[in-house]
Coordinates of C-alpha atoms in Angstrom, one line a residue:
X1 CA 0.0 -27.8 8.8
X2 CA 3.5 -26.6 9.5
X3 CA 4.9 -23.9 7.3
X4 CA 8.0 -21.7 7.2
X5 CA 5.7 -18.7 6.8
X6 CA 4.8 -17.1 10.1
X7 CA 3.0 -14.0 11.3
X8 CA 6.3 -12.7 12.7
X9 CA 8.5 -13.2 9.6
X10 CA 7.9 -13.9 6.0
X11 CA 10.2 -16.6 4.8
X12 CA 9.7 -15.6 1.2
X13 CA 12.6 -14.5 -1.0
X14 CA 11.9 -12.0 -3.8
X15 CA 11.5 -13.3 -7.3
X16 CA 12.9 -9.9 -8.5
X17 CA 15.8 -8.7 -6.3
X18 CA 17.0 -5.2 -5.5
X19 CA 20.6 -4.3 -6.0
X20 CA 22.2 -4.2 -2.5
X21 CA 23.9 -1.0 -3.3
X22 CA 20.6 0.8 -3.1
X23 CA 20.4 0.0 0.6
X24 CA 24.1 0.6 1.5
X25 CA 24.0 4.3 2.1
X26 CA 21.4 6.9 3.2
X27 CA 19.1 8.1 0.4
X28 CA 19.6 11.9 0.3
X29 CA 16.7 12.5 -2.1
X30 CA 13.7 14.8 -2.2
X31 CA 11.5 11.8 -1.4
X32 CA 12.6 12.0 2.3
X33 CA 11.8 15.7 2.7
X34 CA 8.1 15.2 2.6
X35 CA 7.6 11.6 3.5
X36 CA 7.7 12.1 7.2
X37 CA 5.0 14.8 6.9
X38 CA 2.8 12.6 4.7
X39 CA 3.0 9.6 7.0
X40 CA 2.1 11.7 10.0
X41 CA -0.7 13.4 8.1
X42 CA -2.3 10.1 7.2
X43 CA -2.0 8.7 10.8
X44 CA -3.4 12.0 12.2
X45 CA -6.2 11.9 9.6
X46 CA -7.3 8.4 10.8
X47 CA -7.0 9.4 14.5
X48 CA -9.5 12.2 13.7
X49 CA -11.8 9.8 12.0
X50 CA -11.8 7.6 15.1
X51 CA -12.7 10.6 17.3
X52 CA -15.6 11.6 15.0
X53 CA -16.8 8.0 14.8
X54 CA -16.9 7.4 18.5
X55 CA -18.6 10.8 19.0
X56 CA -21.4 9.6 16.7
X57 CA -20.5 12.1 14.0
X58 CA -19.4 9.6 11.4
X59 CA -21.5 6.5 10.5
X60 CA -21.3 3.1 8.8
X61 CA -18.0 1.3 8.7
X62 CA -14.8 3.3 8.8
X63 CA -12.0 1.0 7.7
X64 CA -8.6 1.7 9.0
X65 CA -5.1 1.8 7.4
X66 CA -3.2 2.7 10.6
X67 CA 0.2 1.1 10.4
X68 CA 0.2 0.4 6.7
X69 CA 1.1 3.9 5.6
X70 CA 4.6 2.9 4.2
X71 CA 3.0 0.9 1.4
X72 CA 0.9 3.6 -0.2
X73 CA 3.6 6.2 0.3
X74 CA 6.4 4.1 -1.2
X75 CA 4.4 3.4 -4.3
X76 CA 2.2 6.4 -5.0
X77 CA 4.8 9.1 -4.6
X78 CA 6.6 7.7 -7.7
X79 CA 3.6 8.2 -10.0
X80 CA 2.9 10.8 -12.5
X81 CA -0.3 12.9 -12.3
X82 CA -1.9 10.9 -15.2
X83 CA -1.2 7.5 -13.6
X84 CA -4.2 5.7 -12.0
X85 CA -4.7 4.3 -8.5
X86 CA -7.5 1.9 -7.9
X87 CA -8.1 1.0 -4.2
X88 CA -10.4 -0.7 -1.7
X89 CA -12.6 0.6 1.1
X90 CA -9.4 1.7 2.9
X91 CA -8.9 4.2 0.0
X92 CA -8.9 7.4 2.0
X93 CA -5.2 7.0 2.7
X94 CA -4.5 6.2 -1.0
X95 CA -6.5 9.2 -2.0
X96 CA -4.4 11.4 0.3
X97 CA -1.2 9.9 -1.1
X98 CA -2.3 10.7 -4.7
X99 CA -2.9 14.3 -3.8
X100 CA -6.7 14.4 -3.2
X101 CA -7.3 17.3 -0.6
X102 CA -7.8 16.0 2.9
X103 CA -11.0 18.2 3.2
X104 CA -12.6 16.4 0.2
X105 CA -11.6 12.9 1.6
X106 CA -13.0 13.8 5.0
X107 CA -16.2 15.1 3.4
X108 CA -16.7 11.8 1.7
X109 CA -16.4 10.0 5.1
X110 CA -19.0 12.3 6.5
X111 CA -21.3 11.5 3.6
X112 CA -21.3 15.1 2.2
X113 CA -22.0 16.0 -1.4
X114 CA -18.6 17.7 -1.5
X115 CA -16.8 14.4 -0.9
X116 CA -15.1 12.2 -3.6
X117 CA -14.5 8.5 -3.7
X118 CA -13.3 6.4 -6.6
X119 CA -12.5 3.1 -4.8
X120 CA -13.4 0.3 -7.2
X121 CA -11.6 -3.1 -7.6
X122 CA -9.0 -5.2 -9.4
X123 CA -11.0 -5.7 -12.6
X124 CA -11.4 -1.9 -12.9
X125 CA -7.7 -1.4 -12.4
X126 CA -7.0 -4.0 -15.1
X127 CA -9.4 -2.1 -17.4
X128 CA -7.6 1.2 -16.7
X129 CA -4.3 -0.4 -17.6
X130 CA -5.8 -1.8 -20.8
X131 CA -6.9 1.7 -21.7
X132 CA -3.4 3.0 -21.4
X133 CA -2.1 0.2 -23.7
X134 CA -4.9 0.8 -26.2
X135 CA -4.2 4.5 -26.4
X136 CA -0.5 3.9 -27.0
X137 CA -0.7 1.0 -29.4
X138 CA -4.0 1.4 -31.2
X139 CA -4.7 5.2 -31.0
X140 CA -1.0 5.8 -31.6
X141 CA -0.6 8.2 -28.6
X142 CA 3.2 7.7 -28.3
X143 CA 3.4 9.8 -25.1
X144 CA 0.9 7.7 -23.3
X145 CA 3.0 5.7 -20.8
X146 CA 0.5 5.7 -18.0
X147 CA 0.7 3.1 -15.2
X148 CA -2.0 1.8 -13.0
X149 CA -1.6 0.6 -9.4
X150 CA -4.1 -1.8 -8.0
X151 CA -4.1 -2.0 -4.1
X152 CA -5.9 -4.8 -2.4
X153 CA -5.6 -7.0 0.7
X154 CA -4.6 -10.6 1.3
X155 CA -8.2 -11.8 1.5
X156 CA -8.8 -10.8 -2.2
X157 CA -6.1 -13.2 -3.3
X158 CA -8.4 -16.2 -2.8
X159 CA -11.0 -14.9 -5.1
X160 CA -11.4 -15.8 -8.8
X161 CA -11.2 -12.3 -10.1
X162 CA -7.7 -12.0 -8.7
X163 CA -6.5 -14.9 -10.9
X164 CA -8.5 -13.8 -13.9
X165 CA -6.9 -10.4 -13.8
X166 CA -3.4 -11.7 -13.3
X167 CA -3.8 -13.9 -16.4
X168 CA -5.3 -11.1 -18.5
X169 CA -2.7 -8.6 -17.5
X170 CA 0.2 -11.0 -18.2
X171 CA -1.3 -12.1 -21.5
X172 CA -1.6 -8.6 -22.8
X173 CA 1.5 -7.2 -21.0
X174 CA -0.6 -4.5 -19.4
X175 CA 1.1 -1.6 -17.5
X176 CA -0.2 -2.4 -14.1
X177 CA 1.3 -3.2 -10.7
X178 CA -0.8 -5.4 -8.4
X179 CA 0.0 -4.4 -4.8
X180 CA -1.1 -6.8 -2.1
X181 CA -1.2 -5.1 1.3
X182 CA -0.9 -8.3 3.3
X183 CA -1.8 -7.4 6.9
X184 CA -2.3 -11.0 7.7
X185 CA -6.0 -10.7 8.5
X186 CA -9.1 -10.6 6.2
X187 CA -11.6 -9.0 8.6
X188 CA -11.5 -11.7 11.4
X189 CA -9.9 -14.5 9.4
X190 CA -6.2 -15.2 9.7
X191 CA -4.4 -15.3 6.4
X192 CA -2.4 -18.3 7.6
X193 CA -5.6 -20.3 8.1
X194 CA -7.3 -19.3 4.9
X195 CA -4.6 -19.8 2.3
X196 CA -3.0 -23.1 1.2
X197 CA 0.2 -21.3 0.3
X198 CA 0.4 -18.0 2.2
X199 CA 3.3 -16.7 0.2
X200 CA 1.2 -14.6 -2.2
X201 CA 4.1 -13.3 -4.3
X202 CA 4.7 -16.8 -5.7
X203 CA 1.5 -16.6 -7.7
X204 CA 3.1 -14.0 -10.0
X205 CA 5.5 -16.3 -11.8
X206 CA 2.8 -18.8 -12.3
X207 CA 1.1 -16.3 -14.6
X208 CA 4.3 -15.2 -16.3
X209 CA 5.0 -12.0 -14.3
X210 CA 7.6 -11.2 -11.6
X211 CA 6.5 -11.8 -8.0
X212 CA 8.2 -9.7 -5.3
X213 CA 8.0 -9.8 -1.5
X214 CA 8.9 -6.6 0.5
X215 CA 8.8 -5.4 4.0
X216 CA 5.7 -3.2 3.9
X217 CA 6.6 -1.5 7.2
X218 CA 9.7 0.1 5.6
X219 CA 8.9 3.0 3.3
X220 CA 12.3 3.0 1.7
X221 CA 12.3 -0.7 0.9
X222 CA 8.8 -0.3 -0.6
X223 CA 10.0 2.6 -2.7
X224 CA 12.9 0.6 -4.2
X225 CA 10.6 -2.3 -5.2
X226 CA 8.0 0.2 -6.5
X227 CA 10.6 2.0 -8.7
X228 CA 11.4 -1.3 -10.4
X229 CA 7.8 -2.4 -10.8
X230 CA 6.5 0.9 -12.0
X231 CA 9.5 1.3 -14.4
X232 CA 8.8 -2.2 -15.9
X233 CA 5.2 -1.2 -16.5
X234 CA 6.1 2.2 -18.0
X235 CA 8.6 0.6 -20.4
X236 CA 6.0 -1.8 -21.7
X237 CA 7.4 -4.9 -20.0
X238 CA 4.2 -5.9 -18.4
X239 CA 2.7 -6.3 -14.9
X240 CA 4.3 -7.2 -11.5
X241 CA 2.8 -8.7 -8.4
X242 CA 4.2 -7.1 -5.2
X243 CA 3.3 -8.6 -1.8
X244 CA 3.9 -6.0 1.0
X245 CA 4.1 -7.5 4.5
X246 CA 2.3 -5.0 6.6
X247 CA 0.0 -4.7 9.6
X248 CA -2.9 -2.6 10.8
X249 CA -2.6 -1.3 14.3
X250 CA -6.4 -1.0 14.9
X251 CA -9.2 -3.4 14.2
X252 CA -10.7 -4.1 10.7
X253 CA -12.9 -1.1 11.2
X254 CA -13.7 1.3 14.0
X255 CA -16.6 -1.0 14.9
X256 CA -14.2 -4.0 15.4
X257 CA -13.3 -4.6 19.1
X258 CA -10.1 -6.3 17.8
X259 CA -10.3 -9.3 20.2
X260 CA -9.1 -12.0 17.8
X261 CA -5.5 -11.1 17.2
X262 CA -2.7 -12.3 19.5
X263 CA -1.4 -9.4 21.6
X264 CA 2.2 -10.6 21.0
X265 CA 1.6 -10.4 17.2
X266 CA 0.3 -6.9 17.6
X267 CA 3.2 -5.8 19.8
X268 CA 5.7 -7.3 17.3
X269 CA 4.4 -5.1 14.4
X270 CA 3.8 -2.1 16.6
X271 CA 7.6 -2.1 17.3
X272 CA 8.1 -1.8 13.5
X273 CA 5.9 1.3 13.1
X274 CA 6.9 2.8 9.8
X275 CA 6.7 6.4 11.1
X276 CA 8.9 5.7 14.1
X277 CA 11.4 3.8 11.8
X278 CA 11.6 6.6 9.3
X279 CA 12.2 9.1 12.1
X280 CA 15.1 7.0 13.4
X281 CA 16.5 6.7 9.9
X282 CA 16.4 10.5 9.3
X283 CA 18.0 11.3 12.6
X284 CA 20.7 8.7 12.4
X285 CA 21.8 9.7 8.9
X286 CA 21.7 13.5 9.7
X287 CA 18.9 14.1 7.2
X288 CA 16.7 15.9 9.8
X289 CA 16.9 17.0 13.4
X290 CA 14.5 16.4 16.3
X291 CA 13.3 20.0 16.3
X292 CA 12.5 19.9 12.6
X293 CA 10.5 16.7 13.0
X294 CA 8.6 18.1 16.0
X295 CA 7.8 21.2 13.9
X296 CA 6.3 18.9 11.2
X297 CA 4.2 17.1 13.8
X298 CA 3.0 20.5 15.2
X299 CA 2.0 21.7 11.8
X300 CA 0.0 18.6 11.1

């Protein structure tokens, strides 16, 4: 069936728009100072995981986030320490973004007792958001303005619990942001083949909440959308559904030979690498020099 939605360009327009002025000039903010380092750290972390897996030192399925780093960075760096993040089996990058030490995350992947993993699911995230609202409104903890982020993939959006949680969150105006990391593939199934309406963000207004589409390969655009969505939740205005168009550069996991995806599609998104794009932005706007960026890479 023909559709305006393609793997190379999302035709969707945001339900909640961003003021153009926020994009008109370079953002000289502390956020940029550490973002390049964090993006490179996460990419290097996964590269090391790949080495250990192929050397037979790491077992099971190691699911990859390579290429999607702008999404977690754009959202999680805006959170307070008390805010919650609930993720999927790609949660090692979200854990790093939230401040969990890389050693502890790597220990988890090696199956060591010193590891830590709290990846759960959308219902758990909805429960965490309900807890924040309950503490504020029932227990009268006036300073409890905690927000929950729920990260999940496009494949989840065809499951019943997704709709149940959107309904419950909107009904109770819970302080939660549902972040869909739409990388166009649910394991080996194309999102375009599996979903009647592939524009996921449209499902938000159907439940009475804003639905937003954003370029998930651009950390600055993600950050602008995240500021609005997290701010709404913290002010008690309820949930937001954010669809981030992104892409993973490797297969579904390190055991995936990645033979199903069109090479042209992969090349298209590789050219939009969030790390490369941020480097270009920093240099063009005189926010960092080549030598400074190389020093960051060397330190990582």
